[in-house]
Coordinates of C-alpha atoms and ligand atoms in Angstrom, one line a residue:
X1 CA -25.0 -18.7 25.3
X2 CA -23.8 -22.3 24.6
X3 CA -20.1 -22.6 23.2
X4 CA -21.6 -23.4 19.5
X5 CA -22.6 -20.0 19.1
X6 CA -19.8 -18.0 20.5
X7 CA -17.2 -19.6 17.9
X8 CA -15.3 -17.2 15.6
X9 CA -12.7 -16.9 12.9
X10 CA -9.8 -14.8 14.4
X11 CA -7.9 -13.1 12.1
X12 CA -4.2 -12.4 13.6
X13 CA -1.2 -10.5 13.2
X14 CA 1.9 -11.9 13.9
X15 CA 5.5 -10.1 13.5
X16 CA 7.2 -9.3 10.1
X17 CA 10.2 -10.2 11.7
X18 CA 11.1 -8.8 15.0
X19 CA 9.0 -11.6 17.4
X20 CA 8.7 -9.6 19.9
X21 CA 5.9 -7.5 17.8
X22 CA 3.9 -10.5 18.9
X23 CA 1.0 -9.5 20.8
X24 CA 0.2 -10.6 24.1
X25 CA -3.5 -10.9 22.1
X26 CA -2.2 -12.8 19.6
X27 CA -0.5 -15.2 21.6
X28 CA -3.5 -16.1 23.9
X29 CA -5.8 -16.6 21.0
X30 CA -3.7 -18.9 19.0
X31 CA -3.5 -20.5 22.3
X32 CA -6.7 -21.1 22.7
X33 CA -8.6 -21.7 19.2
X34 CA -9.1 -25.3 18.0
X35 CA -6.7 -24.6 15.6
X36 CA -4.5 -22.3 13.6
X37 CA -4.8 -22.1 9.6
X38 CA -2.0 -21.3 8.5
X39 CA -0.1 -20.2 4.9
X40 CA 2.9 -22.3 5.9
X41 CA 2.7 -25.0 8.0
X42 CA 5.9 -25.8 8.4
X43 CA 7.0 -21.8 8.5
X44 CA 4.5 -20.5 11.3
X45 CA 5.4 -24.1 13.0
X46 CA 8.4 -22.3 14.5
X47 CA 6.7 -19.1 15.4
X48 CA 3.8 -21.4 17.3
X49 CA 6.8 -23.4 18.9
X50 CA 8.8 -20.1 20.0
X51 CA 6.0 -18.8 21.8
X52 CA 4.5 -22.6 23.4
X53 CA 1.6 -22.9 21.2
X54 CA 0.7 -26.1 20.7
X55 CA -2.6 -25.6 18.9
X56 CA -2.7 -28.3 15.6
X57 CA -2.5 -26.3 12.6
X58 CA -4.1 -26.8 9.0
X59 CA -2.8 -25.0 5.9
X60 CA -4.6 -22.3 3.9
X61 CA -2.9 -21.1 1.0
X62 CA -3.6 -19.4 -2.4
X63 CA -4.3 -22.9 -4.1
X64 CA -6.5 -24.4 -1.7
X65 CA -8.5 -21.5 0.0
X66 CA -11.4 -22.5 -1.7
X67 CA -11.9 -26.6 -0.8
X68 CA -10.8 -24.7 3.0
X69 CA -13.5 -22.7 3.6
X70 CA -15.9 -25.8 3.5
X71 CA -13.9 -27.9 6.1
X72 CA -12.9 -24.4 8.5
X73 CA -16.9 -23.6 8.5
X74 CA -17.7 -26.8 9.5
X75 CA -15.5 -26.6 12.6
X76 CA -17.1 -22.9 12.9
X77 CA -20.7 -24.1 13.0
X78 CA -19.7 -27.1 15.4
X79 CA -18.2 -24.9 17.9
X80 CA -14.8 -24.8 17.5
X81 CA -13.1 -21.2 17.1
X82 CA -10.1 -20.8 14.2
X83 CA -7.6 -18.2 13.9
X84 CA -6.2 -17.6 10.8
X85 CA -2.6 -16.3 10.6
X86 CA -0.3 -16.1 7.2
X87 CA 3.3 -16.1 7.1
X88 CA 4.0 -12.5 8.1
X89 CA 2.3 -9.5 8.6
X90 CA -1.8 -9.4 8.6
X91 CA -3.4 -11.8 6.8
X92 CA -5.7 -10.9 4.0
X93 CA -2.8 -7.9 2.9
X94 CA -1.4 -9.4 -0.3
X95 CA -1.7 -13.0 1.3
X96 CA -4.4 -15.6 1.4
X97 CA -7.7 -15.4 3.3
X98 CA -10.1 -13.0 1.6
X99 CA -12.2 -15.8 0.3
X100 CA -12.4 -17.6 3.7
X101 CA -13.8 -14.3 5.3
X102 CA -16.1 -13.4 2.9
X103 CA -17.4 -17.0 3.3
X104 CA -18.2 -17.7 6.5
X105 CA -19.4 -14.2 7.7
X106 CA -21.8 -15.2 4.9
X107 CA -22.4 -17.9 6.8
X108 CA -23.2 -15.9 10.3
X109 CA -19.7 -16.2 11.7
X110 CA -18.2 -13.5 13.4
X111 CA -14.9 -12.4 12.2
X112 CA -12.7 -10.9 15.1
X113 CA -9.3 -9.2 14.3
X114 CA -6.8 -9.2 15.8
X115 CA -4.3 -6.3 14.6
X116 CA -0.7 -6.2 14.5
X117 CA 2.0 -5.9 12.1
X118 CA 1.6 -4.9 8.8
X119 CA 4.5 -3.7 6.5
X120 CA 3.0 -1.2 4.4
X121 CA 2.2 0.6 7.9
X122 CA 4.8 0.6 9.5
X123 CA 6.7 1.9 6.5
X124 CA 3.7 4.7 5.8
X125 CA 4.2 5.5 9.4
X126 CA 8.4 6.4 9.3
X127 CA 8.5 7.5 5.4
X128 CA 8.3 11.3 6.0
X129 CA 5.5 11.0 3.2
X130 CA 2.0 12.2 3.9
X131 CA 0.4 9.6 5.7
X132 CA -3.4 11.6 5.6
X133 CA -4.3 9.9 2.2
X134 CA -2.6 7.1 0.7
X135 CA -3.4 4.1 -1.8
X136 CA -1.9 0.8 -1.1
X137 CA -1.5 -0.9 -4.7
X138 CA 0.2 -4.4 -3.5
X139 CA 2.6 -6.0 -5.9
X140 CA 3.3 -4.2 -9.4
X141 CA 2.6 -6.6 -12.6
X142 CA 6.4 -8.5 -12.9
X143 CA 6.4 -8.1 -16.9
X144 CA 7.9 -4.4 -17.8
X145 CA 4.6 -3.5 -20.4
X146 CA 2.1 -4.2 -17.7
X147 CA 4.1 -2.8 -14.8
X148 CA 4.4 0.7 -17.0
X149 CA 0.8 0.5 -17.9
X150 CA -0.4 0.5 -13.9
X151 CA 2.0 3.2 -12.9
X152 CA 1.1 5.0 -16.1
X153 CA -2.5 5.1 -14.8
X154 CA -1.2 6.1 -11.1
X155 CA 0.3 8.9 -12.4
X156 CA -1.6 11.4 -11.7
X157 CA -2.7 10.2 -8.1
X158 CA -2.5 12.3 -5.0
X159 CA -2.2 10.4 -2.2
X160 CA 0.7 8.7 -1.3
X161 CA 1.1 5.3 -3.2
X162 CA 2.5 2.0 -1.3
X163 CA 3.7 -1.0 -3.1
X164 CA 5.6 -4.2 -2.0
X165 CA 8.0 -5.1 -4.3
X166 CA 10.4 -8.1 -5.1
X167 CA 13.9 -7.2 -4.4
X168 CA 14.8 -8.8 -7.6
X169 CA 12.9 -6.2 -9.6
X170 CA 13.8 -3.1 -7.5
X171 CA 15.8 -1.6 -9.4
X172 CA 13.9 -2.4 -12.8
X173 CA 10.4 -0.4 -10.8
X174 CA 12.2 2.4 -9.8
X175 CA 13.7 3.0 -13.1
X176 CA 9.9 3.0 -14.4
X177 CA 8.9 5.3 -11.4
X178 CA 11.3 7.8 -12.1
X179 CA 10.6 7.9 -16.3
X180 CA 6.9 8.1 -15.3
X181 CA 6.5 9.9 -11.8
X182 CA 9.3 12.4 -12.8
X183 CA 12.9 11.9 -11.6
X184 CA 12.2 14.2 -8.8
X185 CA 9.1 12.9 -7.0
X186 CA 10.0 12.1 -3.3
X187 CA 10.1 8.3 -2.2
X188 CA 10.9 6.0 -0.2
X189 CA 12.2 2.2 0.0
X190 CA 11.4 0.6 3.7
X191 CA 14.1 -2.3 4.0
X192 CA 13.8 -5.2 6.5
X193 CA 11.5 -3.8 8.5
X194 CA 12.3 -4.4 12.3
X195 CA 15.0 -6.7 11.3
X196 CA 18.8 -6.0 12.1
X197 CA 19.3 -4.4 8.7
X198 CA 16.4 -1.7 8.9
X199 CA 16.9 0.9 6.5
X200 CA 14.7 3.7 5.4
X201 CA 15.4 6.2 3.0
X202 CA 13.5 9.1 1.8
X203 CA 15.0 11.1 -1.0
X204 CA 13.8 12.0 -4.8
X205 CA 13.4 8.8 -7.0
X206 CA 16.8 9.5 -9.2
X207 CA 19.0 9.9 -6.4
X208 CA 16.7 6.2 -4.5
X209 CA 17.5 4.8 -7.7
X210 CA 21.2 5.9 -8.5
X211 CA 21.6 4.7 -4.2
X212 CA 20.1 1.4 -4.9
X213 CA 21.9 0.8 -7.9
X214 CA 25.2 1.8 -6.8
X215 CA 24.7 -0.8 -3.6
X216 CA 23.8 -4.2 -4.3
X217 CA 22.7 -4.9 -0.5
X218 CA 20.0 -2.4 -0.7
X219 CA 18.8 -5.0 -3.3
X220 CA 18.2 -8.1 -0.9
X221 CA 15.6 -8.5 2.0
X222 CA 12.2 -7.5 2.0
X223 CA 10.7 -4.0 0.3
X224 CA 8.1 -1.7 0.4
X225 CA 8.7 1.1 -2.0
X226 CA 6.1 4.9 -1.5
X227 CA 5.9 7.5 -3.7
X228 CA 4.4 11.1 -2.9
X229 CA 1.4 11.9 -4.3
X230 CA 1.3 14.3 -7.3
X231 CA 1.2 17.9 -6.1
X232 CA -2.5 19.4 -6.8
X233 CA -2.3 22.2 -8.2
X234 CA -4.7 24.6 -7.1
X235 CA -6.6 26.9 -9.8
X236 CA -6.7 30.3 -9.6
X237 CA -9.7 31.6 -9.1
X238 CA -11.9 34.0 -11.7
X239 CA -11.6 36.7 -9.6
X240 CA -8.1 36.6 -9.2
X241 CA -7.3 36.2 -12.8
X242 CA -9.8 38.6 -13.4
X243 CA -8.0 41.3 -11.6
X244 CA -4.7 40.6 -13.1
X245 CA -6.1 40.8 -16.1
X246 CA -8.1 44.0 -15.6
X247 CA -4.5 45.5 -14.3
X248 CA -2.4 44.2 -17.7
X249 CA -5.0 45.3 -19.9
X250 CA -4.6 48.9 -18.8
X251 CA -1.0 48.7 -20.1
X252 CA -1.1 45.6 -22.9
X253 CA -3.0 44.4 -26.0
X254 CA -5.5 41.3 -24.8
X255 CA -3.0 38.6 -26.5
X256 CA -0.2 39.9 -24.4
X257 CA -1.8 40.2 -21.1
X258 CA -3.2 36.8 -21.4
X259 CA -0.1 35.4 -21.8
X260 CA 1.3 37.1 -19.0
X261 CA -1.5 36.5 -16.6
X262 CA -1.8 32.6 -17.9
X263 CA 2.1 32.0 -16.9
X264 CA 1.6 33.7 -13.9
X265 CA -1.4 32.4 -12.1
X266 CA -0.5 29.1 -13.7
X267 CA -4.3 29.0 -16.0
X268 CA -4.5 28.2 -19.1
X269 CA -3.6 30.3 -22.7
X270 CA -7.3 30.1 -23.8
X271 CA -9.1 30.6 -20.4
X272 CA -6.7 33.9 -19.9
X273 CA -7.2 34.8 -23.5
X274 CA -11.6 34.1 -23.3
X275 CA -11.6 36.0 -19.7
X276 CA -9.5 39.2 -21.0
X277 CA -11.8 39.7 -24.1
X278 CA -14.9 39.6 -22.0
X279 CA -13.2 42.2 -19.9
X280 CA -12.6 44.2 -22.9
X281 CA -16.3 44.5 -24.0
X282 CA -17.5 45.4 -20.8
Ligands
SAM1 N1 0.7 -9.6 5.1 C1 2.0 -8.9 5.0 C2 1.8 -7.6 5.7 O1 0.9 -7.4 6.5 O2 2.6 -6.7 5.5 C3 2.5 -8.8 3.6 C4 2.7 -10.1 2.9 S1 3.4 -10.0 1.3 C5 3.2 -11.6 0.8 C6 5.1 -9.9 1.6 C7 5.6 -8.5 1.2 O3 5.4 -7.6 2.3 C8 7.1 -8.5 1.0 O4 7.5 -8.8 -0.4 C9 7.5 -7.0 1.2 O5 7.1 -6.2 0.1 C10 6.5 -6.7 2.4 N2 7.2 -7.0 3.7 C11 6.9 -8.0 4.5 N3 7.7 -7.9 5.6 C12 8.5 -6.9 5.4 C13 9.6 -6.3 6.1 N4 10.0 -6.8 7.3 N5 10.2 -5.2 5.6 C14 9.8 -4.7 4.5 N6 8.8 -5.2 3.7 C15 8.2 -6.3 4.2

């Protein structure tokens, strides 16, 4: 196979602070590419020059993605591999470069990751919060109205929720988490993650937000904030509220043992009420 057919788009990792989360992968790749397209220039300049890489870089950012993917496939079809890497973390996860691999795997070019760091999993992974299900909703709208509205519609999710958030509006998102999600749904904030001033707390969304309040530091650095999933509850089953019912109605009038048996098995008033008169004229 001649080297104009084995060229790909690397997608890399690189650390979200701690360098030495730098793959030995990652590290040979950027190597060896044609060049690195990077967020930030002048940012990932000093992570390419801390591990030797001297690969030439281009930038790809939010406001030119699109004239990009033009000039990057060009490169592509001619042979010449690219990896793309953003300023921290996996590219593509809240940064730039959706649009550049949608493109050219339209285009027949293989997209190869290659996985690393990634803040919203590393702080799923040491939360203490279910980590089966969860929902990773990026950045909340920065306006108050519109940041209410999403978690208003979140509110009844059951998987674990994941959000990066500004330190500047910290405080101002868990005060709308707590009024929506209830004061006492479990969360956590992930800190400057696998930096010298780590810090990961898990406690009940008053008591994150009275912490966080009450200490200005924990309202620098970088964020990820998670909130537990809303506890399903389970529905009794007919059967179950049948026989309850059957039992109460021995001793009560229907309206009574409705009541009882809806507060107890958690149903509702009219099912429990339905259910015990159809028991009644059997
Ligand atoms: N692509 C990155 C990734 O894979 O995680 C995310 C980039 S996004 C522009 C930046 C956000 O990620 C930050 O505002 C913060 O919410 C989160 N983040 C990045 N690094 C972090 C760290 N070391 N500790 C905590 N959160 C971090």
């Amino acid at each position: 196979m001649s080297e104009q057919q084995t060229a790909s788009l690397y997608i890399v990792a690189t650390p979200i602070g701690n360098l030495s989360d730098m793959s030995a992968r990652a590290i040979e790749v950027l190597k060896e590419v044609a060049v690195v397209a990077a967020e930030d220039t002048r940012h990932s300049g000093h992570l390419l020059q801390h591990f030797s890489i001297s690969t030439p870089m281009i930038s790809v950012h939010e406001h030119n993605e699109q004239q990009r993917c033009e000039k990057i496939l060009a490169r592509l079809q001619q042979g010449e591999s690219v990896a793309l890497i953003s300023d921290a973390g996996t590219p593509l996860i809240s940064d730039p470069g959706y649009r550049l691999v949608t493109f050219v795997r339209e285009h027949g070019i293989d997209v190869v990751p290659i996985p690393g760091c990634c803040a919203l999993i590393a702080a799923l992974s040491a939360s203490g919060l279910p980590s089966d299900r969860f929902s990773f909703e990026g950045f909340l709208p920065a306006k108050q109205g519109a940041r209410r509205q999403s978690l208003e519609n979140l509110a009844n999710e059951s998987r674990t929720l994941i959000f990066y958030e500004s330190p500047r509006r910290l405080q101002a998102a868990l005060t709308d988490m707590s009024d929506i999600f209830g004061e006492q749904r479990l969360a956590c904030l992930a800190r400057e993650l696998t930096k010298l001033h780590e810090t990961i707390t898990t406690r009940p969304l008053t008591d994150l937000l009275a912490w966080v309040s009450s200490d200005h530091y924990q309202q620098k650095g970088e964020c990820v904030v998670l909130v537990e999933g809303v506890k399903q509850q389970l529905d009794a089953s007919d059967s179950e509220v049948n026989r309850i019912l059957a039992l109460l109605l021995k001793e009560l009038p229907v309206k009574k043992a409705a009541a009882i048996t809806a507060s107890l098995l958690e149903v509702s008033k009219n099912k429990a009420y339905d259910m015990a008169l159809k028991l009644q004229q059997k």
